[in-house]
JSON list of C-alpha atoms in Angstrom, two decimals:
[
{"chain": "A", "resi": 5, "resn": "MET", "atom": "CA", "xyz": [-33.06, -29.73, -0.02]},
{"chain": "A", "resi": 6, "resn": "ALA", "atom": "CA", "xyz": [-34.91, -28.57, 3.44]},
{"chain": "A", "resi": 7, "resn": "THR", "atom": "CA", "xyz": [-39.23, -29.12, 3.50]},
{"chain": "A", "resi": 8, "resn": "GLY", "atom": "CA", "xyz": [-41.44, -27.99, 5.91]},
{"chain": "A", "resi": 9, "resn": "THR", "atom": "CA", "xyz": [-44.18, -24.85, 6.12]},
{"chain": "A", "resi": 10, "resn": "ILE", "atom": "CA", "xyz": [-43.54, -22.37, 8.65]},
{"chain": "A", "resi": 11, "resn": "PHE", "atom": "CA", "xyz": [-45.71, -19.07, 9.51]},
{"chain": "A", "resi": 12, "resn": "THR", "atom": "CA", "xyz": [-45.04, -15.34, 8.81]},
{"chain": "A", "resi": 13, "resn": "GLN", "atom": "CA", "xyz": [-45.42, -12.86, 11.03]},
{"chain": "A", "resi": 14, "resn": "SER", "atom": "CA", "xyz": [-46.80, -10.06, 8.27]},
{"chain": "A", "resi": 15, "resn": "ALA", "atom": "CA", "xyz": [-46.51, -10.61, 4.75]},
{"chain": "A", "resi": 16, "resn": "ASP", "atom": "CA", "xyz": [-49.03, -9.49, 2.01]},
{"chain": "A", "resi": 17, "resn": "PHE", "atom": "CA", "xyz": [-49.05, -11.08, -1.49]},
{"chain": "A", "resi": 18, "resn": "ARG", "atom": "CA", "xyz": [-52.44, -9.58, -2.69]},
{"chain": "A", "resi": 19, "resn": "PHE", "atom": "CA", "xyz": [-52.79, -6.85, -4.97]},
{"chain": "A", "resi": 20, "resn": "ASP", "atom": "CA", "xyz": [-56.25, -6.43, -4.13]},
{"chain": "A", "resi": 21, "resn": "THR", "atom": "CA", "xyz": [-55.89, -5.39, -0.62]},
{"chain": "A", "resi": 22, "resn": "ILE", "atom": "CA", "xyz": [-57.43, -1.60, 0.61]},
{"chain": "A", "resi": 23, "resn": "ALA", "atom": "CA", "xyz": [-53.44, -0.96, 0.31]},
{"chain": "A", "resi": 24, "resn": "CYS", "atom": "CA", "xyz": [-54.12, -1.31, -3.53]},
{"chain": "A", "resi": 25, "resn": "GLN", "atom": "CA", "xyz": [-57.02, 1.21, -3.53]},
{"chain": "A", "resi": 26, "resn": "LYS", "atom": "CA", "xyz": [-54.77, 3.70, -2.43]},
{"chain": "A", "resi": 27, "resn": "CYS", "atom": "CA", "xyz": [-51.78, 3.28, -4.23]},
{"chain": "A", "resi": 28, "resn": "ASP", "atom": "CA", "xyz": [-51.06, 2.80, -7.47]},
{"chain": "A", "resi": 29, "resn": "GLY", "atom": "CA", "xyz": [-47.69, 1.08, -7.52]},
{"chain": "A", "resi": 30, "resn": "HIS", "atom": "CA", "xyz": [-49.46, -1.21, -4.69]},
{"chain": "A", "resi": 31, "resn": "ALA", "atom": "CA", "xyz": [-48.30, -4.24, -6.77]},
{"chain": "A", "resi": 32, "resn": "LYS", "atom": "CA", "xyz": [-45.07, -3.35, -7.71]},
{"chain": "A", "resi": 33, "resn": "SER", "atom": "CA", "xyz": [-44.02, -2.57, -4.60]},
{"chain": "A", "resi": 34, "resn": "VAL", "atom": "CA", "xyz": [-45.93, -6.48, -3.63]},
{"chain": "A", "resi": 35, "resn": "ILE", "atom": "CA", "xyz": [-43.39, -7.80, -6.30]},
{"chain": "A", "resi": 36, "resn": "ARG", "atom": "CA", "xyz": [-40.26, -5.45, -5.59]},
{"chain": "A", "resi": 37, "resn": "LEU", "atom": "CA", "xyz": [-40.42, -6.56, -2.18]},
{"chain": "A", "resi": 38, "resn": "SER", "atom": "CA", "xyz": [-40.55, -10.27, -2.37]},
{"chain": "A", "resi": 39, "resn": "SER", "atom": "CA", "xyz": [-37.60, -11.00, -4.95]},
{"chain": "A", "resi": 40, "resn": "PHE", "atom": "CA", "xyz": [-35.86, -8.60, -2.35]},
{"chain": "A", "resi": 41, "resn": "TRP", "atom": "CA", "xyz": [-36.94, -11.23, 0.14]},
{"chain": "A", "resi": 42, "resn": "LEU", "atom": "CA", "xyz": [-35.92, -14.06, -1.83]},
{"chain": "A", "resi": 43, "resn": "SER", "atom": "CA", "xyz": [-31.75, -12.62, -2.78]},
{"chain": "A", "resi": 44, "resn": "GLU", "atom": "CA", "xyz": [-31.06, -13.72, 1.28]},
{"chain": "A", "resi": 45, "resn": "SER", "atom": "CA", "xyz": [-28.62, -16.42, 0.63]},
{"chain": "A", "resi": 46, "resn": "PRO", "atom": "CA", "xyz": [-27.50, -18.94, 3.42]},
{"chain": "A", "resi": 47, "resn": "ALA", "atom": "CA", "xyz": [-24.10, -18.05, 5.17]},
{"chain": "A", "resi": 48, "resn": "VAL", "atom": "CA", "xyz": [-22.33, -20.77, 4.93]},
{"chain": "A", "resi": 49, "resn": "ASP", "atom": "CA", "xyz": [-18.60, -20.54, 6.10]},
{"chain": "A", "resi": 50, "resn": "PRO", "atom": "CA", "xyz": [-16.16, -22.00, 3.71]},
{"chain": "A", "resi": 51, "resn": "MET", "atom": "CA", "xyz": [-13.42, -23.01, 6.99]},
{"chain": "A", "resi": 52, "resn": "SER", "atom": "CA", "xyz": [-16.05, -24.93, 8.71]},
{"chain": "A", "resi": 53, "resn": "SER", "atom": "CA", "xyz": [-15.45, -29.05, 8.32]},
{"chain": "A", "resi": 54, "resn": "ASN", "atom": "CA", "xyz": [-19.25, -29.31, 8.85]},
{"chain": "A", "resi": 55, "resn": "ARG", "atom": "CA", "xyz": [-20.89, -30.26, 5.83]},
{"chain": "A", "resi": 56, "resn": "ILE", "atom": "CA", "xyz": [-23.85, -29.95, 6.00]},
{"chain": "A", "resi": 57, "resn": "ILE", "atom": "CA", "xyz": [-26.36, -26.19, 7.08]},
{"chain": "A", "resi": 58, "resn": "ILE", "atom": "CA", "xyz": [-29.48, -25.89, 8.14]},
{"chain": "A", "resi": 59, "resn": "GLN", "atom": "CA", "xyz": [-30.41, -22.57, 8.75]},
{"chain": "A", "resi": 60, "resn": "SER", "atom": "CA", "xyz": [-33.74, -20.82, 9.55]},
{"chain": "A", "resi": 61, "resn": "GLY", "atom": "CA", "xyz": [-35.04, -17.04, 10.43]},
{"chain": "A", "resi": 62, "resn": "TYR", "atom": "CA", "xyz": [-36.88, -14.53, 9.35]},
{"chain": "A", "resi": 63, "resn": "SER", "atom": "CA", "xyz": [-36.79, -11.44, 7.15]},
{"chain": "A", "resi": 64, "resn": "SER", "atom": "CA", "xyz": [-38.44, -8.02, 7.97]},
{"chain": "A", "resi": 65, "resn": "THR", "atom": "CA", "xyz": [-38.44, -4.36, 6.08]},
{"chain": "A", "resi": 66, "resn": "VAL", "atom": "CA", "xyz": [-36.59, -1.48, 7.61]},
{"chain": "A", "resi": 67, "resn": "ARG", "atom": "CA", "xyz": [-38.93, 0.85, 7.74]},
{"chain": "A", "resi": 68, "resn": "ARG", "atom": "CA", "xyz": [-42.79, 0.66, 8.04]},
{"chain": "A", "resi": 69, "resn": "LEU", "atom": "CA", "xyz": [-45.19, -0.24, 3.88]},
{"chain": "A", "resi": 70, "resn": "TRP", "atom": "CA", "xyz": [-48.24, 1.12, 4.71]},
{"chain": "A", "resi": 71, "resn": "SER", "atom": "CA", "xyz": [-48.16, 1.49, 8.59]},
{"chain": "A", "resi": 72, "resn": "ASP", "atom": "CA", "xyz": [-47.38, -2.63, 8.94]},
{"chain": "A", "resi": 73, "resn": "THR", "atom": "CA", "xyz": [-43.51, -4.27, 8.99]},
{"chain": "A", "resi": 74, "resn": "TRP", "atom": "CA", "xyz": [-43.59, -6.90, 6.65]},
{"chain": "A", "resi": 75, "resn": "THR", "atom": "CA", "xyz": [-41.98, -10.02, 7.84]},
{"chain": "A", "resi": 76, "resn": "TYR", "atom": "CA", "xyz": [-40.95, -12.56, 5.89]},
{"chain": "A", "resi": 77, "resn": "PRO", "atom": "CA", "xyz": [-39.71, -16.48, 6.67]},
{"chain": "A", "resi": 78, "resn": "ASN", "atom": "CA", "xyz": [-36.45, -18.00, 5.64]},
{"chain": "A", "resi": 79, "resn": "LEU", "atom": "CA", "xyz": [-35.44, -21.95, 5.66]},
{"chain": "A", "resi": 80, "resn": "ASP", "atom": "CA", "xyz": [-32.26, -22.70, 3.51]},
{"chain": "A", "resi": 81, "resn": "ILE", "atom": "CA", "xyz": [-29.74, -25.68, 3.69]},
{"chain": "A", "resi": 82, "resn": "ALA", "atom": "CA", "xyz": [-26.40, -26.10, 2.06]},
{"chain": "A", "resi": 83, "resn": "VAL", "atom": "CA", "xyz": [-24.51, -29.26, 1.59]},
{"chain": "A", "resi": 84, "resn": "LYS", "atom": "CA", "xyz": [-20.31, -28.78, 1.23]},
{"chain": "A", "resi": 85, "resn": "VAL", "atom": "CA", "xyz": [-19.30, -31.12, -1.67]},
{"chain": "A", "resi": 86, "resn": "THR", "atom": "CA", "xyz": [-15.67, -29.92, -1.51]},
{"chain": "A", "resi": 87, "resn": "ASN", "atom": "CA", "xyz": [-13.44, -27.63, 0.15]},
{"chain": "A", "resi": 88, "resn": "ASN", "atom": "CA", "xyz": [-14.16, -25.00, -2.27]},
{"chain": "A", "resi": 89, "resn": "LEU", "atom": "CA", "xyz": [-17.71, -25.93, -3.84]},
{"chain": "A", "resi": 90, "resn": "ALA", "atom": "CA", "xyz": [-21.46, -25.59, -2.13]},
{"chain": "A", "resi": 91, "resn": "LEU", "atom": "CA", "xyz": [-25.09, -26.44, -2.67]},
{"chain": "A", "resi": 92, "resn": "THR", "atom": "CA", "xyz": [-28.03, -24.75, -1.28]},
{"chain": "A", "resi": 93, "resn": "GLY", "atom": "CA", "xyz": [-31.20, -24.77, -1.41]},
{"chain": "A", "resi": 94, "resn": "LYS", "atom": "CA", "xyz": [-34.94, -24.06, -0.57]},
{"chain": "A", "resi": 95, "resn": "VAL", "atom": "CA", "xyz": [-38.03, -25.48, -0.49]},
{"chain": "A", "resi": 96, "resn": "PHE", "atom": "CA", "xyz": [-40.76, -24.89, 1.98]},
{"chain": "A", "resi": 97, "resn": "GLY", "atom": "CA", "xyz": [-44.12, -23.46, 2.24]},
{"chain": "A", "resi": 98, "resn": "PHE", "atom": "CA", "xyz": [-45.94, -21.50, 5.06]},
{"chain": "A", "resi": 99, "resn": "SER", "atom": "CA", "xyz": [-49.05, -19.02, 5.51]},
{"chain": "A", "resi": 100, "resn": "ALA", "atom": "CA", "xyz": [-49.52, -14.92, 5.51]},
{"chain": "A", "resi": 101, "resn": "GLN", "atom": "CA", "xyz": [-52.30, -13.55, 5.44]},
{"chain": "A", "resi": 102, "resn": "LYS", "atom": "CA", "xyz": [-55.50, -16.17, 3.27]},
{"chain": "A", "resi": 103, "resn": "GLU", "atom": "CA", "xyz": [-51.84, -17.23, 0.81]},
{"chain": "A", "resi": 104, "resn": "SER", "atom": "CA", "xyz": [-49.69, -20.47, 1.26]},
{"chain": "A", "resi": 105, "resn": "PRO", "atom": "CA", "xyz": [-46.73, -19.85, -0.71]},
{"chain": "A", "resi": 106, "resn": "GLN", "atom": "CA", "xyz": [-44.51, -21.84, -1.87]},
{"chain": "A", "resi": 107, "resn": "VAL", "atom": "CA", "xyz": [-40.49, -21.76, -2.44]},
{"chain": "A", "resi": 108, "resn": "LEU", "atom": "CA", "xyz": [-38.55, -23.50, -3.88]},
{"chain": "A", "resi": 109, "resn": "GLY", "atom": "CA", "xyz": [-34.70, -22.61, -4.99]},
{"chain": "A", "resi": 110, "resn": "ALA", "atom": "CA", "xyz": [-31.71, -23.97, -5.37]},
{"chain": "A", "resi": 111, "resn": "GLY", "atom": "CA", "xyz": [-28.03, -22.19, -5.13]},
{"chain": "A", "resi": 112, "resn": "ILE", "atom": "CA", "xyz": [-24.13, -22.70, -5.51]},
{"chain": "A", "resi": 113, "resn": "GLN", "atom": "CA", "xyz": [-21.45, -21.12, -3.90]},
{"chain": "A", "resi": 114, "resn": "TYR", "atom": "CA", "xyz": [-17.99, -21.44, -4.66]},
{"chain": "A", "resi": 115, "resn": "PHE", "atom": "CA", "xyz": [-15.50, -20.25, -2.13]},
{"chain": "A", "resi": 116, "resn": "TYR", "atom": "CA", "xyz": [-11.73, -18.71, -2.85]},
{"chain": "A", "resi": 117, "resn": "GLY", "atom": "CA", "xyz": [-9.24, -16.55, -1.17]},
{"chain": "A", "resi": 118, "resn": "GLY", "atom": "CA", "xyz": [-5.45, -16.54, -0.73]},
{"chain": "A", "resi": 119, "resn": "LYS", "atom": "CA", "xyz": [-3.67, -20.29, -0.31]},
{"chain": "A", "resi": 120, "resn": "ASP", "atom": "CA", "xyz": [-4.49, -21.70, 3.11]},
{"chain": "A", "resi": 121, "resn": "THR", "atom": "CA", "xyz": [-7.49, -19.26, 3.37]},
{"chain": "A", "resi": 122, "resn": "LEU", "atom": "CA", "xyz": [-10.53, -19.49, 1.62]},
{"chain": "A", "resi": 123, "resn": "ASN", "atom": "CA", "xyz": [-12.22, -16.62, 3.14]},
{"chain": "A", "resi": 124, "resn": "TRP", "atom": "CA", "xyz": [-13.68, -14.80, -0.83]},
{"chain": "A", "resi": 125, "resn": "VAL", "atom": "CA", "xyz": [-17.15, -16.62, -1.76]},
{"chain": "A", "resi": 126, "resn": "THR", "atom": "CA", "xyz": [-19.00, -16.08, -5.09]},
{"chain": "A", "resi": 127, "resn": "SER", "atom": "CA", "xyz": [-22.87, -17.61, -4.82]},
{"chain": "A", "resi": 128, "resn": "ILE", "atom": "CA", "xyz": [-25.63, -17.24, -7.81]},
{"chain": "A", "resi": 129, "resn": "GLN", "atom": "CA", "xyz": [-29.26, -18.92, -6.74]},
{"chain": "A", "resi": 130, "resn": "ARG", "atom": "CA", "xyz": [-32.52, -19.16, -8.53]},
{"chain": "A", "resi": 131, "resn": "VAL", "atom": "CA", "xyz": [-35.36, -19.63, -6.50]},
{"chain": "A", "resi": 132, "resn": "ASP", "atom": "CA", "xyz": [-39.50, -19.28, -7.50]},
{"chain": "A", "resi": 133, "resn": "LEU", "atom": "CA", "xyz": [-42.62, -17.90, -5.83]},
{"chain": "A", "resi": 134, "resn": "LYS", "atom": "CA", "xyz": [-45.47, -20.27, -6.65]},
{"chain": "A", "resi": 135, "resn": "GLY", "atom": "CA", "xyz": [-49.03, -20.65, -4.92]},
{"chain": "A", "resi": 136, "resn": "LEU", "atom": "CA", "xyz": [-50.55, -16.98, -4.80]},
{"chain": "A", "resi": 137, "resn": "SER", "atom": "CA", "xyz": [-53.08, -16.13, -5.44]},
{"chain": "A", "resi": 138, "resn": "HIS", "atom": "CA", "xyz": [-51.87, -13.31, -8.45]},
{"chain": "A", "resi": 139, "resn": "PHE", "atom": "CA", "xyz": [-48.94, -13.74, -9.26]},
{"chain": "A", "resi": 140, "resn": "ARG", "atom": "CA", "xyz": [-46.07, -16.06, -9.78]},
{"chain": "A", "resi": 141, "resn": "LEU", "atom": "CA", "xyz": [-42.30, -14.78, -9.45]},
{"chain": "A", "resi": 142, "resn": "THR", "atom": "CA", "xyz": [-38.70, -16.32, -10.82]},
{"chain": "A", "resi": 143, "resn": "SER", "atom": "CA", "xyz": [-35.62, -14.23, -8.75]},
{"chain": "A", "resi": 144, "resn": "LEU", "atom": "CA", "xyz": [-32.15, -14.61, -9.54]},
{"chain": "A", "resi": 145, "resn": "THR", "atom": "CA", "xyz": [-29.23, -13.71, -7.33]},
{"chain": "A", "resi": 146, "resn": "PHE", "atom": "CA", "xyz": [-25.46, -13.02, -7.49]},
{"chain": "A", "resi": 147, "resn": "ASP", "atom": "CA", "xyz": [-23.55, -11.42, -4.83]},
{"chain": "A", "resi": 148, "resn": "ILE", "atom": "CA", "xyz": [-19.98, -11.42, -4.26]},
{"chain": "A", "resi": 149, "resn": "ARG", "atom": "CA", "xyz": [-19.03, -11.84, -0.07]},
{"chain": "A", "resi": 150, "resn": "LYS", "atom": "CA", "xyz": [-15.76, -11.56, 1.97]},
{"chain": "A", "resi": 151, "resn": "TRP", "atom": "CA", "xyz": [-15.14, -13.23, 5.43]},
{"chain": "A", "resi": 152, "resn": "ILE", "atom": "CA", "xyz": [-13.93, -11.95, 8.46]},
{"chain": "A", "resi": 153, "resn": "GLU", "atom": "CA", "xyz": [-12.81, -12.56, 11.54]},
{"chain": "A", "resi": 154, "resn": "TRP", "atom": "CA", "xyz": [-13.35, -10.88, 13.97]},
{"chain": "A", "resi": 155, "resn": "HIS", "atom": "CA", "xyz": [-13.07, -11.72, 18.32]},
{"chain": "A", "resi": 156, "resn": "SER", "atom": "CA", "xyz": [-15.29, -14.57, 18.50]},
{"chain": "A", "resi": 157, "resn": "ILE", "atom": "CA", "xyz": [-17.53, -12.81, 15.78]},
{"chain": "A", "resi": 158, "resn": "HIS", "atom": "CA", "xyz": [-17.71, -14.21, 12.24]},
{"chain": "A", "resi": 159, "resn": "PHE", "atom": "CA", "xyz": [-19.24, -11.16, 9.84]},
{"chain": "A", "resi": 160, "resn": "ARG", "atom": "CA", "xyz": [-19.98, -11.42, 5.95]},
{"chain": "A", "resi": 161, "resn": "ILE", "atom": "CA", "xyz": [-20.02, -8.80, 4.19]},
{"chain": "A", "resi": 162, "resn": "GLY", "atom": "CA", "xyz": [-20.34, -7.70, -0.27]},
{"chain": "A", "resi": 163, "resn": "ALA", "atom": "CA", "xyz": [-22.77, -6.70, -3.00]},
{"chain": "A", "resi": 164, "resn": "GLY", "atom": "CA", "xyz": [-24.84, -8.58, -4.69]},
{"chain": "A", "resi": 165, "resn": "SER", "atom": "CA", "xyz": [-27.43, -8.47, -7.71]},
{"chain": "A", "resi": 166, "resn": "ASN", "atom": "CA", "xyz": [-30.96, -9.34, -7.79]},
{"chain": "A", "resi": 167, "resn": "PHE", "atom": "CA", "xyz": [-32.43, -10.08, -10.89]},
{"chain": "A", "resi": 168, "resn": "PHE", "atom": "CA", "xyz": [-36.45, -10.54, -11.29]},
{"chain": "A", "resi": 169, "resn": "LYS", "atom": "CA", "xyz": [-39.42, -11.66, -13.61]},
{"chain": "A", "resi": 170, "resn": "GLU", "atom": "CA", "xyz": [-43.22, -11.74, -12.36]},
{"chain": "A", "resi": 171, "resn": "ARG", "atom": "CA", "xyz": [-46.56, -13.01, -13.96]},
{"chain": "A", "resi": 172, "resn": "SER", "atom": "CA", "xyz": [-49.57, -11.47, -12.93]},
{"chain": "A", "resi": 173, "resn": "TYR", "atom": "CA", "xyz": [-53.02, -13.53, -13.62]},
{"chain": "A", "resi": 174, "resn": "LYS", "atom": "CA", "xyz": [-55.10, -12.43, -16.09]},
{"chain": "A", "resi": 175, "resn": "GLY", "atom": "CA", "xyz": [-57.51, -9.55, -14.73]},
{"chain": "A", "resi": 176, "resn": "TYR", "atom": "CA", "xyz": [-55.06, -8.28, -11.30]},
{"chain": "A", "resi": 177, "resn": "SER", "atom": "CA", "xyz": [-52.11, -6.38, -12.55]},
{"chain": "A", "resi": 178, "resn": "GLU", "atom": "CA", "xyz": [-51.12, -3.97, -15.20]},
{"chain": "A", "resi": 179, "resn": "PRO", "atom": "CA", "xyz": [-48.38, -4.53, -16.97]},
{"chain": "A", "resi": 180, "resn": "SER", "atom": "CA", "xyz": [-49.58, -8.17, -16.95]},
{"chain": "A", "resi": 181, "resn": "SER", "atom": "CA", "xyz": [-45.91, -9.04, -16.44]},
{"chain": "A", "resi": 182, "resn": "MET", "atom": "CA", "xyz": [-42.62, -7.61, -15.10]},
{"chain": "A", "resi": 183, "resn": "GLU", "atom": "CA", "xyz": [-38.54, -7.69, -15.12]},
{"chain": "A", "resi": 184, "resn": "GLY", "atom": "CA", "xyz": [-36.30, -5.90, -12.72]},
{"chain": "A", "resi": 185, "resn": "GLN", "atom": "CA", "xyz": [-33.25, -5.28, -11.09]},
{"chain": "A", "resi": 186, "resn": "ILE", "atom": "CA", "xyz": [-31.92, -4.71, -7.40]},
{"chain": "A", "resi": 187, "resn": "ASN", "atom": "CA", "xyz": [-28.95, -4.18, -6.15]},
{"chain": "A", "resi": 188, "resn": "PHE", "atom": "CA", "xyz": [-28.10, -4.06, -2.31]},
{"chain": "A", "resi": 189, "resn": "LEU", "atom": "CA", "xyz": [-25.18, -4.48, 0.14]},
{"chain": "A", "resi": 190, "resn": "GLY", "atom": "CA", "xyz": [-24.89, -6.77, 2.11]},
{"chain": "A", "resi": 191, "resn": "LEU", "atom": "CA", "xyz": [-23.40, -8.04, 5.99]},
{"chain": "A", "resi": 192, "resn": "ASP", "atom": "CA", "xyz": [-23.57, -10.32, 8.41]},
{"chain": "A", "resi": 193, "resn": "ALA", "atom": "CA", "xyz": [-21.81, -11.11, 11.92]},
{"chain": "A", "resi": 194, "resn": "LEU", "atom": "CA", "xyz": [-22.32, -15.07, 13.29]},
{"chain": "A", "resi": 195, "resn": "ILE", "atom": "CA", "xyz": [-21.40, -15.77, 16.57]},
{"chain": "A", "resi": 196, "resn": "SER", "atom": "CA", "xyz": [-21.45, -19.60, 18.06]},
{"chain": "A", "resi": 197, "resn": "TYR", "atom": "CA", "xyz": [-23.03, -20.45, 21.48]},
{"chain": "A", "resi": 198, "resn": "SER", "atom": "CA", "xyz": [-23.43, -24.04, 22.54]},
{"chain": "A", "resi": 199, "resn": "LEU", "atom": "CA", "xyz": [-24.27, -26.28, 19.63]},
{"chain": "A", "resi": 200, "resn": "LEU", "atom": "CA", "xyz": [-25.91, -23.45, 17.34]},
{"chain": "A", "resi": 201, "resn": "LYS", "atom": "CA", "xyz": [-24.65, -20.51, 15.87]},
{"chain": "A", "resi": 202, "resn": "TYR", "atom": "CA", "xyz": [-27.06, -16.66, 15.88]},
{"chain": "A", "resi": 203, "resn": "GLY", "atom": "CA", "xyz": [-26.94, -14.17, 13.25]},
{"chain": "A", "resi": 204, "resn": "ILE", "atom": "CA", "xyz": [-28.34, -10.45, 11.87]},
{"chain": "A", "resi": 205, "resn": "GLY", "atom": "CA", "xyz": [-27.37, -9.22, 9.25]},
{"chain": "A", "resi": 206, "resn": "THR", "atom": "CA", "xyz": [-29.31, -6.67, 6.83]},
{"chain": "A", "resi": 207, "resn": "ARG", "atom": "CA", "xyz": [-29.53, -6.16, 2.38]},
{"chain": "A", "resi": 208, "resn": "ILE", "atom": "CA", "xyz": [-29.53, -1.99, 1.56]},
{"chain": "A", "resi": 209, "resn": "HIS", "atom": "CA", "xyz": [-30.74, -0.75, -0.80]},
{"chain": "A", "resi": 210, "resn": "PRO", "atom": "CA", "xyz": [-31.88, 2.75, -1.21]},
{"chain": "A", "resi": 211, "resn": "ASP", "atom": "CA", "xyz": [-35.78, 2.13, -1.28]},
{"chain": "A", "resi": 212, "resn": "ARG", "atom": "CA", "xyz": [-36.27, -1.39, 0.10]},
{"chain": "A", "resi": 213, "resn": "SER", "atom": "CA", "xyz": [-33.60, -2.37, 2.63]},
{"chain": "A", "resi": 214, "resn": "MET", "atom": "CA", "xyz": [-34.13, -5.49, 4.95]},
{"chain": "A", "resi": 215, "resn": "MET", "atom": "CA", "xyz": [-32.75, -7.12, 8.42]},
{"chain": "A", "resi": 216, "resn": "THR", "atom": "CA", "xyz": [-32.83, -10.86, 8.92]},
{"chain": "A", "resi": 217, "resn": "PHE", "atom": "CA", "xyz": [-32.26, -13.09, 11.86]},
{"chain": "A", "resi": 218, "resn": "PHE", "atom": "CA", "xyz": [-31.30, -16.40, 11.36]},
{"chain": "A", "resi": 219, "resn": "ILE", "atom": "CA", "xyz": [-30.26, -20.17, 13.62]},
{"chain": "A", "resi": 220, "resn": "GLN", "atom": "CA", "xyz": [-27.17, -22.15, 11.94]},
{"chain": "A", "resi": 221, "resn": "LYS", "atom": "CA", "xyz": [-26.86, -25.11, 12.91]},
{"chain": "A", "resi": 222, "resn": "GLU", "atom": "CA", "xyz": [-24.13, -27.51, 11.31]},
{"chain": "A", "resi": 223, "resn": "LEU", "atom": "CA", "xyz": [-24.05, -31.17, 10.73]},
{"chain": "A", "resi": 224, "resn": "PHE", "atom": "CA", "xyz": [-20.83, -33.26, 10.72]}
]
């Protein structure tokens, strides 16, 4: 697992902001967007011979919410225990407005495909969002991706579903609990330069698409 404290540029996890007074659906938007952010999984190349991958970056909303572009941090680590299986984890904290959220999660990625090419990946991960004033959130994501190489660029393309359960602290949201599902299409592109990999990706949903920028370091 990776641990640390990082900072986000703009993300509002509170229900008592000015925007909340103007929009009845503010709390639901905060919850759904938070779960969608947590659905981001590390891009573990199934054909790489390296065993440990550290990936750090940011996810941002494609369209503005209440005149702001919300930006969230990402920090992932993956360990390939066999050629077909990787374990992934998220353990970090950060500062956002007046909040100090904590992200705790783990998952698996299973690689499969043709006789000599493991270019399909199925991943499952659970991530909990804790340390907030108004709610706690559990996010479970299942997705299937295919890796495609074109010249020196590696693409990861597929689709997934994000399931979430939220519990509001007393007096902050009605209803006091919320469950839902977010289906999405995902596309990432990675290119190697020097000792690092640089990536850009998107997860597309009609109401809440996100862009992700990240740097990846492979070890051993």
